[in-house]
Tab-separated table of C-alpha atoms and ligand atoms in Angstrom:
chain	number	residue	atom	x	y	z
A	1	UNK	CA	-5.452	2.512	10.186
A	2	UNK	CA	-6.152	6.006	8.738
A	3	UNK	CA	-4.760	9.402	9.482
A	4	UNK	CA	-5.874	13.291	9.436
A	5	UNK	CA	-3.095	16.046	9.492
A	6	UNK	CA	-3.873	19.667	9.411
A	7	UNK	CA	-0.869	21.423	8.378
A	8	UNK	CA	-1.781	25.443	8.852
A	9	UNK	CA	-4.990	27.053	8.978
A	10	UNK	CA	-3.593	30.570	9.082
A	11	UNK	CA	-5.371	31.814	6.006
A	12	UNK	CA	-8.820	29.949	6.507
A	13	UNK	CA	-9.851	26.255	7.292
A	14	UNK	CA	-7.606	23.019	6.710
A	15	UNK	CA	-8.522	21.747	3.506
A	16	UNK	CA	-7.572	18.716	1.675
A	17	UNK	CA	-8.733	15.445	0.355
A	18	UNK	CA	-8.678	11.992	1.644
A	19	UNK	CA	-7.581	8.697	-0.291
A	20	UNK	CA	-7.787	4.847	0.390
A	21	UNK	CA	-4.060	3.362	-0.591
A	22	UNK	CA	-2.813	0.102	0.932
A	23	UNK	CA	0.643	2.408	0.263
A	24	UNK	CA	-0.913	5.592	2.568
A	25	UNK	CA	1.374	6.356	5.405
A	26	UNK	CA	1.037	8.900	7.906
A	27	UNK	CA	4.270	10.965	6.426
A	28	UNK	CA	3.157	10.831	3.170
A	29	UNK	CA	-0.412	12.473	4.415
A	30	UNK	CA	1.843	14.944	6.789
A	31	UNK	CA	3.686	15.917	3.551
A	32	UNK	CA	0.135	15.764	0.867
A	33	UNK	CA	-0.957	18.173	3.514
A	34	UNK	CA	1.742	20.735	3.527
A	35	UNK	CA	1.433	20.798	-0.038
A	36	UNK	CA	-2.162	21.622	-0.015
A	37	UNK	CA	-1.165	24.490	2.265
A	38	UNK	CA	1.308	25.947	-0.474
A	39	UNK	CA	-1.551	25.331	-3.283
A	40	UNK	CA	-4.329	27.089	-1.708
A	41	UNK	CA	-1.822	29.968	-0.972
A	42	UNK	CA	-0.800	30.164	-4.649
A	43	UNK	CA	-4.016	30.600	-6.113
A	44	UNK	CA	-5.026	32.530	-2.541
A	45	UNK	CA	-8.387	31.165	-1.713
A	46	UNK	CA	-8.806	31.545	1.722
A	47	UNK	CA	-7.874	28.181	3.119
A	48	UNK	CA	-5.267	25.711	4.612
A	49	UNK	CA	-3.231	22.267	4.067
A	50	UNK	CA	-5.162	19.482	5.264
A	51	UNK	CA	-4.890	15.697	4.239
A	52	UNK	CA	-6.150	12.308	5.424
A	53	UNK	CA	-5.307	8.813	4.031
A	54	UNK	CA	-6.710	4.956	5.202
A	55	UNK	CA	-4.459	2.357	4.409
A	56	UNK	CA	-6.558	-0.263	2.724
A	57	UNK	CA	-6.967	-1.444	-0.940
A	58	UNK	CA	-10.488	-0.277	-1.652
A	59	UNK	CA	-11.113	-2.509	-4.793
A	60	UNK	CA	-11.083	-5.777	-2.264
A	61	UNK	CA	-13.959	-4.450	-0.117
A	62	UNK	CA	-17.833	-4.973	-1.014
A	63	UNK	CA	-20.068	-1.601	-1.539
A	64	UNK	CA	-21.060	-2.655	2.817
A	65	UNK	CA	-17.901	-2.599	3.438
A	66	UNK	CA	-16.994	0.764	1.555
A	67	UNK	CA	-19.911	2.349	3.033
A	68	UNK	CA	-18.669	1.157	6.655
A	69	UNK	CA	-15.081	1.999	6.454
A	70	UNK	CA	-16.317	5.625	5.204
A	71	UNK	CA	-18.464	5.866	7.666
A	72	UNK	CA	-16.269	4.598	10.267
A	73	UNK	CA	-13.390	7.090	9.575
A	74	UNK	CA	-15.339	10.347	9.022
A	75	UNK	CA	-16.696	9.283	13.158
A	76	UNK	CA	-13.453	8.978	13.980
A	77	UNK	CA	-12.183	12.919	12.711
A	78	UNK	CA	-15.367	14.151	13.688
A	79	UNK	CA	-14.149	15.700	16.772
A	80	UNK	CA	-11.494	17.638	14.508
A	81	UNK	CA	-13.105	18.774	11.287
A	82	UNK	CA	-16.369	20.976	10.280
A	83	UNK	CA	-17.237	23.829	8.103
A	84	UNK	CA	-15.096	26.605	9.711
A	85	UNK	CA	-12.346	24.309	10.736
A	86	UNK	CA	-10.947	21.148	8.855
A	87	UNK	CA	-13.063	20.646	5.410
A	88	UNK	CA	-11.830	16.941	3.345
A	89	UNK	CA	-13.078	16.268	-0.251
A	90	UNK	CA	-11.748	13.330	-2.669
A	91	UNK	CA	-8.609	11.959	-3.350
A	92	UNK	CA	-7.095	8.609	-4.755
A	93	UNK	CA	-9.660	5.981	-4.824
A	94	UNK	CA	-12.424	7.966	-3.292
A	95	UNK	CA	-15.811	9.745	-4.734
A	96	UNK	CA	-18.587	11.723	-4.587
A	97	UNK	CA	-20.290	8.874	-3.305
A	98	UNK	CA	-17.797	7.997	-0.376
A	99	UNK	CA	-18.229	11.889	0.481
A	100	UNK	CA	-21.739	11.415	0.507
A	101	UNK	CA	-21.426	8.398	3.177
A	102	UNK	CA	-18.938	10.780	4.993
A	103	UNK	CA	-21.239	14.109	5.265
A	104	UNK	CA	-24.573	11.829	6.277
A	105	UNK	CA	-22.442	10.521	9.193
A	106	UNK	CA	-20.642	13.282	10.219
A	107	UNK	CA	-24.009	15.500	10.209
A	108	UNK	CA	-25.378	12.599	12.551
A	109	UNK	CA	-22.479	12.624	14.912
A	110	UNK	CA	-22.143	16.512	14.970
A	111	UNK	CA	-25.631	17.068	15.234
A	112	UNK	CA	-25.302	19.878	12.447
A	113	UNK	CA	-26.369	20.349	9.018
A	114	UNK	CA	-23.042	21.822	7.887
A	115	UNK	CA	-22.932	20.183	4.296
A	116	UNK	CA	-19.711	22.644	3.630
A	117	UNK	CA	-17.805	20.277	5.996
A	118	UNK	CA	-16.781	18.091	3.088
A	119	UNK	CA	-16.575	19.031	-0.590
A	120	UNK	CA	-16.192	17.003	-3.695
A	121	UNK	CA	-20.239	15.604	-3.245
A	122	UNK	CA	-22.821	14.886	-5.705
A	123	UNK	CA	-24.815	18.146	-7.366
A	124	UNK	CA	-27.762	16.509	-6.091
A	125	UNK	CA	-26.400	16.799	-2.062
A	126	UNK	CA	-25.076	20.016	-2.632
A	127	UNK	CA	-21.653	19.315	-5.239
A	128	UNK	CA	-20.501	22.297	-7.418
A	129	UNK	CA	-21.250	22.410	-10.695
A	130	UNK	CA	-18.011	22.523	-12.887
A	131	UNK	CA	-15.924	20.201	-10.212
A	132	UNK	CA	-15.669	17.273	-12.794
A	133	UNK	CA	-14.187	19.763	-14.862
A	134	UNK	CA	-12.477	21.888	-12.824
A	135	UNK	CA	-8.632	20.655	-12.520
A	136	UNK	CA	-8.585	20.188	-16.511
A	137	UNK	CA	-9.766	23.556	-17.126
A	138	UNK	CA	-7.966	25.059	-14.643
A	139	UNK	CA	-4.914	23.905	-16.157
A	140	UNK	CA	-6.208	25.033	-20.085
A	141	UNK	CA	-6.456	27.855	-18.485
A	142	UNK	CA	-2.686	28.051	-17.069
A	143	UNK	CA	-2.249	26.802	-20.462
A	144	UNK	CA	-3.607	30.103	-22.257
A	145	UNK	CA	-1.439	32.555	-19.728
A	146	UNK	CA	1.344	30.050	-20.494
A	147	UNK	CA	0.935	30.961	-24.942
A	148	UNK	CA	0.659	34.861	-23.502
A	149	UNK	CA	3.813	35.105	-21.416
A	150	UNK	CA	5.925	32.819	-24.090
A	151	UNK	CA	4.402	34.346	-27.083
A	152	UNK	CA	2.577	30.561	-28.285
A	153	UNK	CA	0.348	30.207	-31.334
A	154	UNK	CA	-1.864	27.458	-30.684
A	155	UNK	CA	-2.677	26.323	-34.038
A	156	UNK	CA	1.224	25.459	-33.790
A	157	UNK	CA	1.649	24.152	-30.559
A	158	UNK	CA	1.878	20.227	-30.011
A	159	UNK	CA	0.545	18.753	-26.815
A	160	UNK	CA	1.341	15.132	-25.399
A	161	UNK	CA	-1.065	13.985	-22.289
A	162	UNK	CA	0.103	11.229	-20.331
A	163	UNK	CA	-3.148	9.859	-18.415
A	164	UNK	CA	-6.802	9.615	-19.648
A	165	UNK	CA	-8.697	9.887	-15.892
A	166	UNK	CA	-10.358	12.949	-15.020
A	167	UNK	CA	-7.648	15.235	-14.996
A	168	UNK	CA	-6.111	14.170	-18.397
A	169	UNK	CA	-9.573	13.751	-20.531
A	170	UNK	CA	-10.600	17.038	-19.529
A	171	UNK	CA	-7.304	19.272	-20.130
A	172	UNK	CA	-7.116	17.478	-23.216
A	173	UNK	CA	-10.726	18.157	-24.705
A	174	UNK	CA	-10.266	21.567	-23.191
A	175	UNK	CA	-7.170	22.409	-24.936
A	176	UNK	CA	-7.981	21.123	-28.402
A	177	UNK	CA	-11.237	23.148	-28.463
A	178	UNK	CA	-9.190	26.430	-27.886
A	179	UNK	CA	-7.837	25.083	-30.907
A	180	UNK	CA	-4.240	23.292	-29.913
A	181	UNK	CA	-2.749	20.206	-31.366
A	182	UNK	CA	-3.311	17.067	-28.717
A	183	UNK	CA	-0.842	15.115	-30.478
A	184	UNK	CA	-0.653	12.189	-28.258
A	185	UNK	CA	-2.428	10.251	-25.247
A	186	UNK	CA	-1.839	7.956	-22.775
A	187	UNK	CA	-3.930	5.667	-20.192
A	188	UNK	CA	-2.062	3.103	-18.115
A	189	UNK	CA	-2.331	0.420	-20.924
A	190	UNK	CA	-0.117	3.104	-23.552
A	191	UNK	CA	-1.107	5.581	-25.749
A	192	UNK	CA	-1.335	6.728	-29.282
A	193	UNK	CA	-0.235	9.457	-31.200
A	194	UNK	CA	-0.994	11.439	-34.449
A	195	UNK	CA	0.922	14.944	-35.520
A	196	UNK	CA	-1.630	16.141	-37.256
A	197	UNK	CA	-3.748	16.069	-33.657
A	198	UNK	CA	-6.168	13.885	-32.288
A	199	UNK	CA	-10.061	14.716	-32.305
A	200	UNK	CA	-10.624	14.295	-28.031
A	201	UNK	CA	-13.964	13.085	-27.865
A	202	UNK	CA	-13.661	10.616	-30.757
A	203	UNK	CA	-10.720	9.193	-28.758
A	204	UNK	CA	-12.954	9.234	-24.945
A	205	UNK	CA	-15.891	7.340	-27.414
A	206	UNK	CA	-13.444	4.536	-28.615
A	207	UNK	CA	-12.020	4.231	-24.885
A	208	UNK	CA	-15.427	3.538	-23.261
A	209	UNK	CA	-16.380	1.307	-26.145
A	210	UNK	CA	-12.621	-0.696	-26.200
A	211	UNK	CA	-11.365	-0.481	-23.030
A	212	UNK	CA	-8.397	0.465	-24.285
A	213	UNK	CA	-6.501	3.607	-26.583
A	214	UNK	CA	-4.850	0.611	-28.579
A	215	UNK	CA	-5.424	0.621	-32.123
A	216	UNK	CA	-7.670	3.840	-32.316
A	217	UNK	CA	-7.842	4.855	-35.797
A	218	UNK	CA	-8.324	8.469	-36.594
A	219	UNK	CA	-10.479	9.321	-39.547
A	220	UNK	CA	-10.258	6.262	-40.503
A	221	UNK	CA	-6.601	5.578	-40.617
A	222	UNK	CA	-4.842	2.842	-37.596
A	223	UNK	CA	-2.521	4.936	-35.391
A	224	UNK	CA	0.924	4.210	-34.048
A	225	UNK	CA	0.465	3.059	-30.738
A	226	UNK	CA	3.274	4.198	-28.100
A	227	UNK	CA	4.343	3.115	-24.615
A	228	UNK	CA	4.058	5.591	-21.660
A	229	UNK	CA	7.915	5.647	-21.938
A	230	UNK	CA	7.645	6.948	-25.588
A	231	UNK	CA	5.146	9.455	-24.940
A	232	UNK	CA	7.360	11.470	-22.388
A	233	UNK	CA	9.954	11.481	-24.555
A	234	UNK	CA	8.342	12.883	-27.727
A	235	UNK	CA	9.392	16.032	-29.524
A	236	UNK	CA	6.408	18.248	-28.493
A	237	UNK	CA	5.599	21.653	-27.335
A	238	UNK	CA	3.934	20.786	-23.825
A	239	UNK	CA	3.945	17.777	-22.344
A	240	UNK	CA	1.728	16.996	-19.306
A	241	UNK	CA	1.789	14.449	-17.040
A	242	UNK	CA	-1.889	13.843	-15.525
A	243	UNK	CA	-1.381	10.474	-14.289
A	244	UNK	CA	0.374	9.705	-10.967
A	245	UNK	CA	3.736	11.028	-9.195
A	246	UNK	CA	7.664	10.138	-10.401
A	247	UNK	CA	7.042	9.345	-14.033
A	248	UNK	CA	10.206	11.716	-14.849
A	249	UNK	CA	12.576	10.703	-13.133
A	250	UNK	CA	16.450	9.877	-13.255
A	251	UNK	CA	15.904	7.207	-15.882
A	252	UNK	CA	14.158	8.904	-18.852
A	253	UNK	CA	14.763	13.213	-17.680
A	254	UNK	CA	17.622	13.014	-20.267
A	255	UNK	CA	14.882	11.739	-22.778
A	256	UNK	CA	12.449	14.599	-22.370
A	257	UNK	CA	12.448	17.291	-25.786
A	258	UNK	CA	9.686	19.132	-24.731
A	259	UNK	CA	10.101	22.871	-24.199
A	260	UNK	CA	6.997	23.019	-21.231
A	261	UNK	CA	6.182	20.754	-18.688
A	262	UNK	CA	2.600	21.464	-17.371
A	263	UNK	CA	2.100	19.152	-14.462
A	264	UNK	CA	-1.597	18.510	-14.234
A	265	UNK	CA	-0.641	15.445	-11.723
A	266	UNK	CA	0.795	15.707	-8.468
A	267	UNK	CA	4.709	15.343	-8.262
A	268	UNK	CA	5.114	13.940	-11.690
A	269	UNK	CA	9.067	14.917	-11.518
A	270	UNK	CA	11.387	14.035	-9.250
A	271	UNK	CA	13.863	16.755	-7.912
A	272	UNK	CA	16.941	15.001	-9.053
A	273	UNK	CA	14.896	14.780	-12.442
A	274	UNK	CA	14.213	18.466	-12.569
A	275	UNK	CA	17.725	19.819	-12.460
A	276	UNK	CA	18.479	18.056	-15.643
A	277	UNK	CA	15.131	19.416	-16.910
A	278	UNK	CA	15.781	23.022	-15.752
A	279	UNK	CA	19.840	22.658	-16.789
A	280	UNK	CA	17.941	21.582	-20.471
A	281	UNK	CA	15.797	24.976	-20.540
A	282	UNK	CA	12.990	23.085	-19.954
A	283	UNK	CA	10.045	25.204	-18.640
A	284	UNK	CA	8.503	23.456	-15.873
A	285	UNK	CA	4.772	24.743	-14.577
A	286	UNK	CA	4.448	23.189	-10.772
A	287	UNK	CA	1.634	21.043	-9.787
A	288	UNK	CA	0.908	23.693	-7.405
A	289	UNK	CA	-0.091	26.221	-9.848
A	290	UNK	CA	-0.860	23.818	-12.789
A	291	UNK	CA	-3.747	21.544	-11.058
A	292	UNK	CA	-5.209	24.232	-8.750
A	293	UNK	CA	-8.070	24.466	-10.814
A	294	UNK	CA	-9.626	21.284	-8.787
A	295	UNK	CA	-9.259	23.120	-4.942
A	296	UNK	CA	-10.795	26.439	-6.079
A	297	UNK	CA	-13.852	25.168	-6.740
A	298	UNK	CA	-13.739	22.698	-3.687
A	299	UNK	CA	-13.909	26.101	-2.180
A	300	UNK	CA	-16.601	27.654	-4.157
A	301	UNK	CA	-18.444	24.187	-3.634
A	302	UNK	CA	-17.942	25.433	0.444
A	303	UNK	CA	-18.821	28.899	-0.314
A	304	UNK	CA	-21.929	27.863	-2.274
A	305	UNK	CA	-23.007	25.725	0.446
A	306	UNK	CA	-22.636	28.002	3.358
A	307	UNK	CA	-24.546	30.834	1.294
A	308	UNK	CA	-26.963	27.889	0.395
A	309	UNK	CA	-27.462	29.752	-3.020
A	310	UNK	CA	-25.804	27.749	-6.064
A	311	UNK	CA	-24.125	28.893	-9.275
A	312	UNK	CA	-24.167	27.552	-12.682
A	313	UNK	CA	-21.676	25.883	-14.662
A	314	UNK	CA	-20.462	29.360	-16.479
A	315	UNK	CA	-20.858	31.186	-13.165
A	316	UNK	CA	-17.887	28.711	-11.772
A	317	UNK	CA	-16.156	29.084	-14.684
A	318	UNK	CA	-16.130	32.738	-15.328
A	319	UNK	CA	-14.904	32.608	-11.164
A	320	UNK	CA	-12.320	30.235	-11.867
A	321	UNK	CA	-10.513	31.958	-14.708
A	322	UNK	CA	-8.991	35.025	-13.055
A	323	UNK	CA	-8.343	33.135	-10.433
A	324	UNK	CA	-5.843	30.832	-12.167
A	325	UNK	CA	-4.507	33.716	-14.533
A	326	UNK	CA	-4.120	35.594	-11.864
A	327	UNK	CA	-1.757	33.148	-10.009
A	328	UNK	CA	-0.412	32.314	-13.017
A	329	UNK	CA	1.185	35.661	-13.034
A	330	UNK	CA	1.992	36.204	-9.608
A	331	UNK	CA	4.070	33.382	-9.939
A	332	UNK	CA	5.765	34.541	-13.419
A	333	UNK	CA	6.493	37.621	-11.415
A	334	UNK	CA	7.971	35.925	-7.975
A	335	UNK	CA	9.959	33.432	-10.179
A	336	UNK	CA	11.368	37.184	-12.243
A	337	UNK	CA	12.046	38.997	-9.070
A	338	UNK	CA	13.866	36.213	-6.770
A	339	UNK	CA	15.949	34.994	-10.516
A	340	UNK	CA	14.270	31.854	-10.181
A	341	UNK	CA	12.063	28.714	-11.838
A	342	UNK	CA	8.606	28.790	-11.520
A	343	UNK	CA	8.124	26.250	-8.409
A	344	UNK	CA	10.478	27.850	-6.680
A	345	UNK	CA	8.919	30.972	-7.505
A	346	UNK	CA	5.046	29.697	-6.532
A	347	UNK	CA	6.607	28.509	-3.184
A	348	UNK	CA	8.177	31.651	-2.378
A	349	UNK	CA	4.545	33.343	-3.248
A	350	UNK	CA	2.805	30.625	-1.226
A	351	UNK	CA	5.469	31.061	1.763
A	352	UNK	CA	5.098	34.691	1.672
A	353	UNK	CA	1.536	34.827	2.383
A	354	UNK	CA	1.250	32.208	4.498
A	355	UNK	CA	3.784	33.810	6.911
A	356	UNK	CA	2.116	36.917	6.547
A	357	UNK	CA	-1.289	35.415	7.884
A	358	UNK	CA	0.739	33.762	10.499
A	359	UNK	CA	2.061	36.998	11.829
A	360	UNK	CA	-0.770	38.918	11.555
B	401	NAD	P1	-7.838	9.203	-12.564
B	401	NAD	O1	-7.737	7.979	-11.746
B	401	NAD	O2	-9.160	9.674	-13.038
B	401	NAD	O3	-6.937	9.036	-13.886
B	401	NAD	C1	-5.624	8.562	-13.873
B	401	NAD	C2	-5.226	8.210	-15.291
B	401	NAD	O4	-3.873	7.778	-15.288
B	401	NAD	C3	-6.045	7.081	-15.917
B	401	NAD	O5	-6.325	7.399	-17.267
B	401	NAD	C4	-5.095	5.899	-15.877
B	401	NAD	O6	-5.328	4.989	-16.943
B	401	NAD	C5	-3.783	6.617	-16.076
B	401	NAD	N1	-2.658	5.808	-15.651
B	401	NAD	C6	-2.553	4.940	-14.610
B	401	NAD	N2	-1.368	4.334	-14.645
B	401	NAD	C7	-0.710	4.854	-15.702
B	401	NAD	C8	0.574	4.625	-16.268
B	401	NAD	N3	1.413	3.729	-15.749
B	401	NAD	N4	0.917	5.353	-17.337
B	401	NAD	C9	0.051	6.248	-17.879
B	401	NAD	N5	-1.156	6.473	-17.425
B	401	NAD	C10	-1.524	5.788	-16.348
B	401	NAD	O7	-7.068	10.332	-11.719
B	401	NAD	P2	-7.177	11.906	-11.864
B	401	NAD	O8	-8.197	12.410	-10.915
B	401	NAD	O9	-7.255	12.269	-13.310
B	401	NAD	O10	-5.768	12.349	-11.251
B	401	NAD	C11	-4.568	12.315	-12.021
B	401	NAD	C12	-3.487	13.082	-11.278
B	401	NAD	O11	-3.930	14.424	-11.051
B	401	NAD	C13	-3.119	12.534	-9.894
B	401	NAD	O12	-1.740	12.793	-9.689
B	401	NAD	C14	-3.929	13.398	-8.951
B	401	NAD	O13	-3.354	13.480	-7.656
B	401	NAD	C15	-3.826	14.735	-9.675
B	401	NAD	N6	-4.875	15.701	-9.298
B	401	NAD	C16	-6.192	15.406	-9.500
B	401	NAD	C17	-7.159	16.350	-9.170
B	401	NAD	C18	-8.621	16.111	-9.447
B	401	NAD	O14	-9.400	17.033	-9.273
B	401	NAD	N7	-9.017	14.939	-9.908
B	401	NAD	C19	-6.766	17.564	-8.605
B	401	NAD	C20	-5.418	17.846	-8.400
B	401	NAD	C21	-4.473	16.887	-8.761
């Protein structure tokens, strides 16, 4: 069983990834979709909230059958997606490769060659460059806006990472070249931590070789390995949560002693969570704003391949950094005019022009 919802399309196509979880349900990819409405909004590309979601546990099915059940669904939406109208990309537990499937089929079934109908695809069939990067970097770059509006010094200005995937490598290499302190790291098996910061690619080499952050040793000295649990609650500057959704919650919200909360993952606090956070003077950055980074160039991946004339990597990234500053303040200044924390004030920004397309 597998689902598409288009939430609004009133400032440009429907646009939104699609993931295989045995836990997908269709409200859960009604409300992933609304959300992607209010992100694209925030960082106003011109594009809507679209999801879609299979329920199936990927990791029991052979490549065939991979291949087959991407196929299969991207038939099924055909009649309901394309370049001007519904555009998918990657999610949870799927690739460049499953996109790849997904565009060869749908392109057979449409009779089109409209590669911008899905984004997230290898560079070699027309992927952006920069996309590996791009939710990371977007969110060193929220990071940077974040040391300008609240006067930061980076040299002096501890950072704790929860998650080592895509999102979580990159923000952290990212932010310790502009010369911060990653002082801790996580991946689902625990983390480690050093105050006087962590050197990022030493730590992604010992990963790939181990398996495993465990018993990492920085310039030669064996650091203290911590639980996810102990990570969150550390005494740093920023903490960010690039892992998965809920991991502050009622249970450990009371624990948290970091001043900003940049949430590279999607929902990584729980409302109930957040008014003890917010009551704490706890500066939270929303997912909305914080992991935009990723969409944006989803959409320059779209615009690239609908011009059929491709960028390179410091073309994307010189695109993608106004962007994100820019939202960055819009949202600093929605949050100051309505009195107001910053996800309330990015949702009264994304509202605002939303319903302004929608009237016009
Ligand atoms: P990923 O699968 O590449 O990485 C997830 C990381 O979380 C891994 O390092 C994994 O070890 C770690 N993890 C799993 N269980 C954990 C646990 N219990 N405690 C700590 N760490 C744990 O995924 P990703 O693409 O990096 O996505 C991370 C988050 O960012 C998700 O919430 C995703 O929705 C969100 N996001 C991703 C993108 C993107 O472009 N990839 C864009 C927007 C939002």
């Amino acid at each position: 069983m597998g689902f598409r919802s288009q939430h609004n399309n009133a400032r440009g196509p429907y646009k939104g990834g699609i993931r295989f979880h045995p836990e997908v349900s269709e409200e859960e990819v009604k409300a992933l979709s609304m959300w992607m409405t209010w992100k694209c909004a925030v960082v106003d590309i011109p594009c809507g909230g679209g999801k879609g979601g299979v329920i199936v546990d990927p990791k029991k099915l052979s490549v065939g059958e991979l291949e087959r059940l991407a196929k299969g669904f991207a038939r099924r939406i055909t009649p309901i997606i394309g370049q001007e109208i519904d555009i998918p990309a990657p999610d949870v537990n799927t690739n460049s490769q499953i996109m790849t499937w997904m565009v060869d089929e749908y392109m057979k079934v449409a009779n089109n060659k409209d590669i911008g109908t899905f984004t997230g695809k290898p560079i070699e069939k027309g992927g952006s460059k920069g996309r590996e990067q791009a939710t990371g970097l977007g969110g060193a770059y929220i990071l940077e806006e974040l040391a300008k509006e609240f006067g930061l010094d980076p040299k002096n200005t501890s950072i704790g990472v929860q998650g080592f995937g895509n999102v979580g490598y990159w923000f952290a290499k990212l932010a310790d070249e502009l010369g911060y302190k990653v002082v801790a790291i996580s991946d689902s098996k625990g983390g480690i931590t050093d105050e006087n910061g962590l050197n990022i690619d030493n730590v992604y080499k010992y990963k790939k070789t181990n398996g495993s952050l465990q018993d990492f040793q920085n310039d030669g000295k064996t650091l203290h390995n911590i639980t996810n649990e102990e990570l969150l609650a550390l005494e740093v500057d920023v903490l960010a949560p690039a892992a998965f959704e809920n991991v502050i919650n009622d249970n450990n919200a009371n624990d948290i002693k970091a001043k900003y909360i940049l949430e590279l993952a999607n929902g990584p606090i729980t409302p109930s969570a957040e008014k003890v956070l917010l009551e704490a003077d706890i500066v939270v950055i929303p997912d909305v704003l914080a992991n935009a980074g990723g969409v944006t160039v989803s959409y320059f991946e779209w615009e690239q391949n609908k011009a059929d004339s491709y960028w390179t990597e410091e073309e994307v990234f010189e695109k993608l950094k106004p962007i994100m500053a820019k939202a960055f303040k819009d949202t600093i200044k929605f949050s100051k005019k309505y009195d107001t924390d910053l996800r309330n004030g990015a949702y009264i920004l994304a509202v605002n022009r939303v319903s302004k397309a929608m009237k016009k």
